[in-house]
Short mmCIF file of C-alpha atoms and ligand atoms in Angstrom, two decimals:
data_model
loop_
_atom_site.label_atom_id
_atom_site.label_comp_id
_atom_site.label_asym_id
_atom_site.label_seq_id
_atom_site.Cartn_x
_atom_site.Cartn_y
_atom_site.Cartn_z
CA UNK A 25 -25.03 13.18 67.83
CA UNK A 26 -22.88 10.05 67.87
CA UNK A 27 -19.30 10.99 67.00
CA UNK A 28 -16.56 8.39 67.12
CA UNK A 29 -15.95 6.61 63.86
CA UNK A 30 -16.33 9.43 61.32
CA UNK A 31 -14.59 12.40 62.98
CA UNK A 32 -14.07 14.13 59.60
CA UNK A 33 -17.83 14.62 59.38
CA UNK A 34 -18.76 17.06 62.09
CA UNK A 35 -22.43 17.62 61.26
CA UNK A 36 -25.33 16.07 59.37
CA UNK A 37 -24.64 16.51 55.65
CA UNK A 38 -26.30 19.84 54.81
CA UNK A 39 -28.41 20.80 51.81
CA UNK A 40 -26.62 23.63 49.99
CA UNK A 41 -28.42 23.71 46.64
CA UNK A 42 -27.26 23.06 43.11
CA UNK A 43 -24.72 25.90 42.96
CA UNK A 44 -22.73 24.40 45.84
CA UNK A 45 -19.31 22.94 45.06
CA UNK A 46 -19.03 21.25 48.45
CA UNK A 47 -18.73 17.48 47.82
CA UNK A 48 -20.03 16.86 51.33
CA UNK A 49 -23.31 18.70 50.76
CA UNK A 50 -26.56 17.82 49.02
CA UNK A 51 -27.36 19.69 45.82
CA UNK A 52 -30.95 18.41 45.48
CA UNK A 53 -31.88 16.34 48.52
CA UNK A 54 -33.54 18.71 50.93
CA UNK A 55 -35.14 16.41 53.45
CA UNK A 56 -38.10 18.52 54.52
CA UNK A 57 -38.80 20.22 51.20
CA UNK A 58 -42.35 19.52 50.04
CA UNK A 59 -42.84 17.92 46.65
CA UNK A 60 -46.58 17.89 46.06
CA UNK A 61 -48.19 16.76 49.28
CA UNK A 62 -45.23 14.94 50.85
CA UNK A 63 -41.70 15.84 51.85
CA UNK A 64 -38.70 14.49 49.96
CA UNK A 65 -37.87 12.26 52.92
CA UNK A 66 -41.41 10.86 52.96
CA UNK A 67 -41.32 9.99 49.27
CA UNK A 68 -37.79 8.67 49.12
CA UNK A 69 -37.43 6.81 52.43
CA UNK A 70 -33.71 6.20 51.91
CA UNK A 71 -32.10 3.26 53.62
CA UNK A 72 -28.51 2.08 54.15
CA UNK A 73 -27.70 -1.56 53.33
CA UNK A 74 -25.77 -2.86 56.32
CA UNK A 75 -24.01 -5.68 54.44
CA UNK A 76 -22.26 -3.47 51.92
CA UNK A 77 -21.80 -0.28 53.89
CA UNK A 78 -20.83 -1.64 57.29
CA UNK A 79 -19.51 -5.11 56.43
CA UNK A 80 -17.94 -4.50 53.02
CA UNK A 81 -14.19 -4.91 52.87
CA UNK A 82 -13.54 -4.29 49.19
CA UNK A 83 -12.70 -7.94 48.52
CA UNK A 84 -13.55 -9.53 45.18
CA UNK A 85 -12.94 -12.95 43.63
CA UNK A 86 -9.40 -11.95 42.70
CA UNK A 87 -8.30 -10.50 46.01
CA UNK A 88 -8.98 -10.12 49.72
CA UNK A 89 -9.95 -7.01 51.66
CA UNK A 90 -8.72 -3.67 50.37
CA UNK A 91 -9.97 -1.67 53.35
CA UNK A 92 -9.99 -2.33 57.07
CA UNK A 93 -12.59 -0.51 59.09
CA UNK A 94 -11.94 0.73 62.58
CA UNK A 95 -15.30 -0.67 63.71
CA UNK A 96 -14.05 -4.17 62.83
CA UNK A 97 -10.96 -3.96 65.01
CA UNK A 98 -12.09 -5.92 68.09
CA UNK A 99 -11.21 -9.63 68.19
CA UNK A 100 -14.27 -10.34 70.34
CA UNK A 101 -17.04 -11.01 67.83
CA UNK A 102 -19.88 -9.63 69.92
CA UNK A 103 -17.92 -6.51 70.76
CA UNK A 104 -17.04 -6.12 67.10
CA UNK A 105 -20.73 -6.41 66.14
CA UNK A 106 -21.65 -3.76 68.72
CA UNK A 107 -18.94 -1.37 67.50
CA UNK A 108 -20.19 -1.90 63.96
CA UNK A 109 -23.72 -1.00 65.01
CA UNK A 110 -22.45 2.12 66.79
CA UNK A 111 -20.58 3.16 63.66
CA UNK A 112 -23.63 2.39 61.52
CA UNK A 113 -25.93 4.65 63.54
CA UNK A 114 -23.34 7.42 63.50
CA UNK A 115 -23.21 7.14 59.72
CA UNK A 116 -27.03 7.10 59.39
CA UNK A 117 -27.30 10.21 61.56
CA UNK A 118 -24.56 12.06 59.73
CA UNK A 119 -26.08 11.22 56.37
CA UNK A 120 -29.57 12.15 57.58
CA UNK A 121 -30.89 8.73 56.48
CA UNK A 122 -33.87 7.46 58.45
CA UNK A 123 -33.79 3.72 57.64
CA UNK A 124 -31.47 0.75 57.40
CA UNK A 125 -31.70 -2.89 56.30
CA UNK A 126 -29.76 -5.95 57.42
CA UNK A 127 -29.29 -9.71 57.10
CA UNK A 128 -29.23 -11.61 60.40
CA UNK A 129 -25.60 -12.60 59.78
CA UNK A 130 -24.48 -9.03 59.02
CA UNK A 131 -25.48 -7.60 62.33
CA UNK A 132 -24.63 -10.59 64.52
CA UNK A 133 -21.91 -13.22 64.17
CA UNK A 134 -22.79 -16.80 63.35
CA UNK A 135 -22.11 -19.07 66.34
CA UNK A 136 -20.73 -22.60 66.68
CA UNK A 137 -24.28 -23.95 66.91
CA UNK A 138 -27.64 -22.73 65.61
CA UNK A 139 -28.73 -21.95 69.18
CA UNK A 140 -25.58 -19.85 69.68
CA UNK A 141 -26.27 -17.92 66.45
CA UNK A 142 -29.79 -17.14 67.70
CA UNK A 143 -28.41 -15.98 71.05
CA UNK A 144 -25.89 -13.71 69.31
CA UNK A 145 -28.68 -12.23 67.24
CA UNK A 146 -30.79 -11.55 70.33
CA UNK A 147 -27.89 -9.75 72.05
CA UNK A 148 -27.26 -7.53 69.04
CA UNK A 149 -30.95 -6.84 68.48
CA UNK A 150 -31.10 -5.47 72.02
CA UNK A 151 -28.25 -3.09 71.18
CA UNK A 152 -29.89 -2.05 67.91
CA UNK A 153 -33.11 -1.40 69.77
CA UNK A 154 -31.34 1.01 72.11
CA UNK A 155 -29.69 2.84 69.21
CA UNK A 156 -32.99 3.07 67.30
CA UNK A 157 -34.62 4.57 70.37
CA UNK A 158 -31.82 7.07 70.89
CA UNK A 159 -31.73 8.26 67.28
CA UNK A 160 -35.25 7.71 65.90
CA UNK A 161 -33.73 5.72 63.01
CA UNK A 162 -35.92 2.84 61.86
CA UNK A 163 -35.55 -0.58 60.33
CA UNK A 164 -36.86 -0.66 56.75
CA UNK A 165 -36.44 -4.42 56.51
CA UNK A 166 -34.67 -7.39 57.91
CA UNK A 167 -33.79 -10.59 56.11
CA UNK A 168 -31.93 -13.87 56.63
CA UNK A 169 -28.67 -14.75 54.94
CA UNK A 170 -29.48 -18.14 53.44
CA UNK A 171 -26.62 -18.11 50.98
CA UNK A 172 -23.18 -17.68 52.66
CA UNK A 173 -23.00 -20.81 54.80
CA UNK A 174 -21.81 -23.74 52.61
CA UNK A 175 -24.68 -25.88 53.95
CA UNK A 176 -26.94 -23.80 51.67
CA UNK A 177 -24.83 -24.38 48.57
CA UNK A 178 -27.56 -26.54 47.00
CA UNK A 179 -30.42 -24.33 48.12
CA UNK A 180 -32.04 -23.40 51.43
CA UNK A 181 -35.81 -23.93 51.16
CA UNK A 182 -35.16 -25.65 47.83
CA UNK A 183 -32.40 -27.88 49.16
CA UNK A 184 -32.78 -31.58 48.27
CA UNK A 185 -32.02 -32.25 51.95
CA UNK A 186 -35.03 -31.73 54.26
CA UNK A 187 -32.68 -31.19 57.20
CA UNK A 188 -31.30 -28.12 55.43
CA UNK A 189 -34.84 -26.90 54.63
CA UNK A 190 -35.63 -27.20 58.36
CA UNK A 191 -32.52 -25.20 59.25
CA UNK A 192 -33.42 -22.46 56.74
CA UNK A 193 -36.96 -22.27 58.12
CA UNK A 194 -35.74 -21.98 61.69
CA UNK A 195 -33.24 -19.31 60.68
CA UNK A 196 -35.97 -17.29 58.96
CA UNK A 197 -38.25 -17.66 61.99
CA UNK A 198 -35.55 -16.03 64.12
CA UNK A 199 -34.86 -13.33 61.53
CA UNK A 200 -38.57 -12.46 61.46
CA UNK A 201 -38.55 -12.34 65.27
CA UNK A 202 -35.59 -9.94 65.16
CA UNK A 203 -37.31 -7.78 62.54
CA UNK A 204 -40.50 -7.64 64.58
CA UNK A 205 -38.57 -6.83 67.75
CA UNK A 206 -37.03 -3.85 65.94
CA UNK A 207 -40.37 -2.72 64.46
CA UNK A 208 -39.17 -3.47 60.93
CA UNK A 209 -41.59 -2.15 58.32
CA UNK A 210 -40.94 -5.02 55.90
CA UNK A 211 -39.25 -8.41 55.72
CA UNK A 212 -37.42 -9.44 52.54
CA UNK A 213 -36.96 -12.85 50.95
CA UNK A 214 -34.18 -13.00 48.41
CA UNK A 215 -33.64 -16.54 47.20
CA UNK A 216 -29.89 -16.34 46.96
CA UNK A 217 -29.47 -20.09 46.44
CA UNK A 218 -33.06 -20.96 45.52
CA UNK A 219 -32.51 -22.21 42.01
CA UNK A 220 -30.30 -24.75 40.33
CA UNK A 221 -26.89 -25.27 38.76
CA UNK A 222 -27.75 -28.28 36.59
CA UNK A 223 -30.95 -30.07 35.61
CA UNK A 224 -29.03 -33.36 35.76
CA UNK A 225 -29.68 -33.51 39.50
CA UNK A 226 -32.74 -31.26 39.85
CA UNK A 227 -36.49 -31.74 40.15
CA UNK A 228 -37.79 -28.22 39.40
CA UNK A 229 -41.40 -28.95 40.31
CA UNK A 230 -40.39 -30.41 43.66
CA UNK A 231 -38.11 -27.48 44.48
CA UNK A 232 -40.78 -24.94 43.61
CA UNK A 233 -43.25 -26.77 45.84
CA UNK A 234 -40.72 -26.65 48.66
CA UNK A 235 -40.22 -22.91 48.15
CA UNK A 236 -43.99 -22.37 48.23
CA UNK A 237 -44.35 -24.44 51.40
CA UNK A 238 -41.57 -22.45 53.06
CA UNK A 239 -43.23 -19.13 52.15
CA UNK A 240 -46.61 -20.40 53.40
CA UNK A 241 -44.98 -21.33 56.72
CA UNK A 242 -43.53 -17.81 56.88
CA UNK A 243 -46.97 -16.29 56.22
CA UNK A 244 -48.52 -18.50 58.92
CA UNK A 245 -45.82 -17.50 61.38
CA UNK A 246 -46.23 -13.81 60.57
CA UNK A 247 -49.93 -14.07 61.39
CA UNK A 248 -49.32 -16.10 64.50
CA UNK A 249 -46.95 -13.56 66.06
CA UNK A 250 -48.85 -10.53 64.75
CA UNK A 251 -45.98 -9.12 62.71
CA UNK A 252 -47.55 -6.41 60.58
CA UNK A 253 -44.59 -5.64 58.33
CA UNK A 254 -44.93 -6.21 54.59
CA UNK A 255 -43.41 -9.41 53.16
CA UNK A 256 -41.36 -8.72 50.03
CA UNK A 257 -39.73 -10.97 47.46
CA UNK A 258 -36.69 -9.68 45.60
CA UNK A 259 -36.38 -11.13 42.09
CA UNK A 260 -32.99 -11.91 40.54
CA UNK A 261 -32.39 -14.20 37.56
CA UNK A 262 -29.04 -15.75 38.39
CA UNK A 263 -25.93 -15.37 40.57
CA UNK A 264 -25.11 -17.14 42.75
CA UNK A 265 -27.16 -19.94 41.10
CA UNK A 266 -27.16 -20.38 37.34
CA UNK A 267 -30.97 -20.15 37.31
CA UNK A 268 -32.98 -18.71 40.19
CA UNK A 269 -36.71 -19.36 40.57
CA UNK A 270 -37.62 -15.73 41.38
CA UNK A 271 -35.99 -14.64 38.14
CA UNK A 272 -37.87 -11.41 37.45
CA UNK A 273 -41.04 -9.57 38.44
CA UNK A 274 -43.30 -11.44 36.00
CA UNK A 275 -41.97 -14.89 36.93
CA UNK A 276 -42.25 -14.09 40.64
CA UNK A 277 -45.81 -12.82 40.32
CA UNK A 278 -46.77 -16.00 38.42
CA UNK A 279 -45.10 -18.18 41.07
CA UNK A 280 -46.93 -16.36 43.87
CA UNK A 281 -50.26 -16.70 42.08
CA UNK A 282 -49.73 -20.37 41.21
CA UNK A 283 -49.07 -21.21 44.86
CA UNK A 284 -51.77 -18.94 46.35
CA UNK A 285 -49.30 -16.57 47.97
CA UNK A 286 -50.03 -13.41 46.00
CA UNK A 287 -52.10 -11.71 48.71
CA UNK A 288 -49.24 -11.94 51.19
CA UNK A 289 -46.33 -10.53 49.23
CA UNK A 290 -45.14 -7.52 47.30
CA UNK A 291 -41.92 -7.16 45.33
CA UNK A 292 -38.64 -5.50 46.16
CA UNK A 293 -37.24 -4.48 42.78
CA UNK A 294 -33.48 -4.04 42.40
CA UNK A 295 -32.06 -2.06 39.47
CA UNK A 296 -29.04 -4.29 38.87
CA UNK A 297 -31.16 -7.46 39.08
CA UNK A 298 -33.43 -6.04 36.38
CA UNK A 299 -30.56 -5.51 33.98
CA UNK A 300 -29.19 -8.99 34.76
CA UNK A 301 -32.63 -10.31 33.76
CA UNK A 302 -32.24 -8.57 30.40
CA UNK A 303 -34.76 -5.85 31.28
CA UNK A 304 -34.51 -2.24 32.28
CA UNK A 305 -35.00 -1.06 35.86
CA UNK A 306 -38.15 0.82 34.82
CA UNK A 307 -39.56 -2.26 33.10
CA UNK A 308 -39.35 -4.27 36.31
CA UNK A 309 -40.77 -1.41 38.36
CA UNK A 310 -43.60 -0.95 35.85
CA UNK A 311 -44.51 -4.67 35.79
CA UNK A 312 -44.58 -4.80 39.60
CA UNK A 313 -46.52 -1.55 39.87
CA UNK A 314 -49.08 -2.54 37.22
CA UNK A 315 -49.87 -5.62 39.32
CA UNK A 316 -50.24 -3.41 42.42
CA UNK A 317 -47.19 -5.16 43.87
CA UNK A 318 -44.36 -2.65 43.87
CA UNK A 319 -43.46 -2.64 47.56
CA UNK A 320 -39.88 -1.41 47.80
CA UNK A 321 -36.73 -0.79 45.80
CA UNK A 322 -33.08 -1.79 46.07
CA UNK A 323 -31.55 1.32 44.55
CA UNK A 324 -28.29 0.70 42.75
CA UNK A 325 -26.99 0.36 39.21
CA UNK A 326 -25.11 -2.22 37.18
CA UNK A 327 -22.59 -1.74 34.45
CA UNK A 328 -24.02 -2.72 31.09
CA UNK A 329 -20.56 -3.71 29.91
CA UNK A 330 -20.21 -6.23 32.72
CA UNK A 331 -22.47 -9.24 32.98
CA UNK A 332 -22.60 -9.46 36.76
CA UNK A 333 -24.08 -7.75 39.79
CA UNK A 334 -21.73 -4.80 40.28
CA UNK A 335 -24.03 -3.12 42.84
CA UNK A 336 -22.86 0.43 42.16
CA UNK A 337 -24.42 3.50 43.69
CA UNK A 338 -27.07 5.04 41.42
CA UNK A 339 -25.99 8.21 39.61
CA UNK A 340 -27.94 8.14 36.36
CA UNK A 341 -30.62 10.85 36.41
CA UNK A 342 -32.51 9.34 33.47
CA UNK A 343 -32.92 6.08 35.41
CA UNK A 344 -33.93 7.77 38.64
CA UNK A 345 -36.42 9.97 36.78
CA UNK A 346 -38.06 6.96 35.13
CA UNK A 347 -38.11 5.12 38.46
CA UNK A 348 -39.66 8.07 40.29
CA UNK A 349 -42.31 8.48 37.58
CA UNK A 350 -43.51 4.96 38.32
CA UNK A 351 -43.24 5.41 42.09
CA UNK A 352 -45.07 8.76 42.09
CA UNK A 353 -47.76 7.42 39.79
CA UNK A 354 -48.58 4.85 42.47
CA UNK A 355 -48.35 7.59 45.12
CA UNK A 356 -45.13 6.36 46.72
CA UNK A 357 -43.86 3.08 48.12
CA UNK A 358 -46.05 2.85 51.24
CA UNK A 359 -44.05 0.96 53.86
CA UNK A 360 -41.22 0.44 51.37
CA UNK A 361 -38.28 2.68 50.61
CA UNK A 362 -35.17 3.17 48.51
CA UNK A 363 -32.50 0.94 49.99
CA UNK A 364 -29.00 1.55 48.66
CA UNK A 365 -28.03 -2.05 47.98
CA UNK A 366 -24.76 -0.71 46.63
CA UNK A 367 -21.10 -0.95 47.51
CA UNK A 368 -17.98 1.08 47.16
CA UNK A 369 -15.55 0.12 44.41
CA UNK A 370 -12.57 -1.91 45.65
CA UNK A 371 -10.39 1.13 45.10
CA UNK A 372 -12.58 3.53 47.13
CA UNK A 373 -10.87 2.67 50.36
CA UNK A 374 -11.72 5.40 52.88
CA UNK A 375 -14.68 5.66 55.25
CA UNK A 376 -15.41 9.09 53.79
CA UNK A 377 -16.05 7.41 50.43
CA UNK A 378 -19.19 5.97 52.06
CA UNK A 379 -20.43 9.54 52.42
CA UNK A 380 -19.67 10.52 48.83
CA UNK A 381 -21.39 7.36 47.62
CA UNK A 382 -24.61 7.87 49.58
CA UNK A 383 -24.75 11.61 48.93
CA UNK A 384 -24.51 10.91 45.18
CA UNK A 385 -27.25 8.29 45.29
CA UNK A 386 -29.55 10.46 47.40
CA UNK A 387 -29.07 13.48 45.15
CA UNK A 388 -29.65 11.39 42.02
CA UNK A 389 -33.00 10.20 43.39
CA UNK A 390 -33.95 13.62 44.76
CA UNK A 391 -33.35 15.15 41.34
CA UNK A 392 -35.29 12.29 39.70
CA UNK A 393 -38.15 12.96 42.14
CA UNK A 394 -38.24 16.68 41.29
CA UNK A 395 -38.20 16.02 37.54
CA UNK A 396 -40.79 13.25 37.68
CA UNK A 397 -43.08 15.36 39.85
CA UNK A 398 -42.98 18.18 37.29
CA UNK A 399 -43.63 15.82 34.38
CA UNK A 400 -46.64 14.39 36.20
CA UNK A 401 -47.94 17.82 37.20
CA UNK A 402 -47.75 19.03 33.61
CA UNK A 403 -49.45 15.81 32.44
CA UNK A 404 -47.19 15.68 29.39
CA UNK A 405 -46.98 11.90 29.35
CA UNK A 406 -50.34 11.06 30.89
CA UNK A 407 -52.27 13.23 28.43
CA UNK A 408 -50.45 11.63 25.52
CA UNK A 409 -51.02 8.11 26.80
CA UNK A 410 -54.69 8.77 27.50
CA UNK A 411 -55.16 10.12 24.00
CA UNK A 412 -53.32 7.11 22.53
CA UNK A 413 -55.84 4.63 23.97
CA UNK A 414 -58.91 6.83 23.51
CA UNK A 415 -60.47 4.53 20.88
CA UNK A 416 -61.38 2.12 23.70
CA UNK A 417 -63.49 4.72 25.48
CA UNK A 418 -66.55 4.36 23.26
CA UNK A 419 -67.81 2.79 20.05
CA UNK A 420 -66.38 -0.57 19.06
CA UNK A 421 -63.45 -0.19 21.49
CA UNK A 422 -65.68 -0.05 24.53
CA UNK A 423 -67.82 -2.92 23.17
CA UNK A 424 -64.66 -5.06 22.85
CA UNK A 425 -63.57 -4.34 26.38
CA UNK A 426 -66.95 -4.89 28.01
CA UNK A 427 -67.35 -8.20 26.17
CA UNK A 428 -70.39 -7.07 24.18
CA UNK A 429 -68.86 -8.32 20.93
CA UNK A 430 -67.12 -11.53 19.88
CA UNK A 431 -64.89 -12.61 16.99
CA UNK A 432 -67.86 -13.05 14.63
CA UNK A 433 -69.24 -9.59 15.43
CA UNK A 434 -65.80 -8.12 14.79
CA UNK A 435 -65.50 -9.98 11.50
CA UNK A 436 -68.78 -8.39 10.41
CA UNK A 437 -67.85 -4.95 11.81
CA UNK A 438 -64.45 -4.84 10.14
CA UNK A 439 -65.90 -5.63 6.71
CA UNK A 440 -67.96 -2.46 7.05
CA UNK A 441 -65.18 -0.42 8.69
CA UNK A 442 -62.08 -1.51 6.83
CA UNK A 443 -58.61 0.08 7.08
CA UNK A 444 -57.80 1.44 10.57
CA UNK A 445 -55.71 4.62 10.57
CA UNK A 446 -52.05 4.17 11.45
CA UNK A 447 -51.12 6.76 14.08
CA UNK A 448 -47.57 7.68 15.12
CA UNK A 449 -46.37 6.60 18.56
CA UNK A 450 -44.23 9.79 18.66
CA UNK A 451 -41.38 8.15 20.56
CA UNK A 452 -38.72 10.69 19.54
CA UNK A 453 -40.95 13.63 20.40
CA UNK A 454 -41.62 12.16 23.85
CA UNK A 455 -37.92 11.47 24.42
CA UNK A 456 -37.20 15.11 23.63
CA UNK A 457 -39.86 16.21 26.09
CA UNK A 458 -38.32 14.08 28.84
CA UNK A 459 -34.89 15.56 28.09
CA UNK A 460 -36.31 19.06 28.24
CA UNK A 461 -37.39 18.35 31.83
CA UNK A 462 -34.08 16.74 32.78
CA UNK A 463 -31.81 19.37 31.25
C1 XUL B 513 -28.15 -9.85 46.26
C2 XUL B 513 -29.06 -8.90 46.91
C3 XUL B 513 -29.29 -9.13 48.37
C4 XUL B 513 -30.68 -8.84 48.82
C5 XUL B 513 -30.92 -9.15 50.27
O1 XUL B 513 -27.93 -9.61 44.93
O2 XUL B 513 -29.55 -8.00 46.30
O3 XUL B 513 -28.36 -8.39 49.07
O4 XUL B 513 -31.00 -7.50 48.63
O5 XUL B 513 -30.65 -10.47 50.58
CO1 CO B 514 -30.80 -6.44 46.85
#
């Protein structure tokens, strides 16, 4: 096992069960334990987000870095990137996490020219390839950072400047190449500047057409090079832009359908983005899943008292239970996974805090998985829901749904069958049932 950057952790974090008081042990996540017909690891497919975990410095808009990592100590940028990768794989191994995700500019430094940036990426991808081979750890998804460089401040694919759109397209081409080279199972598009700040200077229709064209070029390129990863779009309503085009699951699905892209994409749903959109995490998961488009999850949590993307590690068992109910009901995430797009608080300054953070998130989802599995096995919700819609199974209900009757028929029918019965939705009873499984 790699052992250089986290000497305090001398083994892979063990599973010790719920009675354990060891903060460096799992209470619920037991990698190879079977839950139904899959192991916990197969259902959960945890992933580390490289940008927060390896590149995070604790800085916020009021202050600079609050922690300095040993793996960032070299002044040579390529050497620094290689040390960071070494530290990353050590952390993945010690956590027992099988996947990671990155942006092109997290793993490799941006160069003086575009060509230099591509070269840097190629060098680092070679190193990542070696580490993946040595450890068996896999790439869940790659993506391109189309939001940090000031040239993208007015959009990347949706920039009013075609030269910038060309740059963004070329950058994504190289990020897809890197993802393919590393056998990435997915590729994510998050439109971090694809939106607008003011309508005074914006042609929405034009920008949406540009975004669609860009995604079509990506689909064409994927086919051309034979990349068989899943393309994912990650909705978010705002931040950094005031309005972003992929604002939530429903808006994104409509956009994809409108521009004939729906067959080529699934969604990557992020908990904190859902709450920023004024919805719950489970609402966004349910909308994506109902459309057959829930591909992957950015697992984190926001703070409902703060109106921005706090990207905290998930700890709320109610949320993870509801999420896992939706995920299990669609029999897992396929090629997707649960990527901890979450960062340490500015005041959590030590490398070991990265372990506490991930252990907490993994246990929260493992517990949610166990609870959701039991709820599904016992059919407590599914039986109730089935019963609730039963009036559509025959009689007038089935005639409505098969199109055998129209408004006039129903006008006639209702005059003979007046006064439907009002039945309780039993919300409180169901909430108590869910609590009885959680507690
Ligand atoms: C930003 C966010 C991104 C995407 C990848 O809010 O979630 O980190 O997950 O670009
Ligand atoms: Co995210």
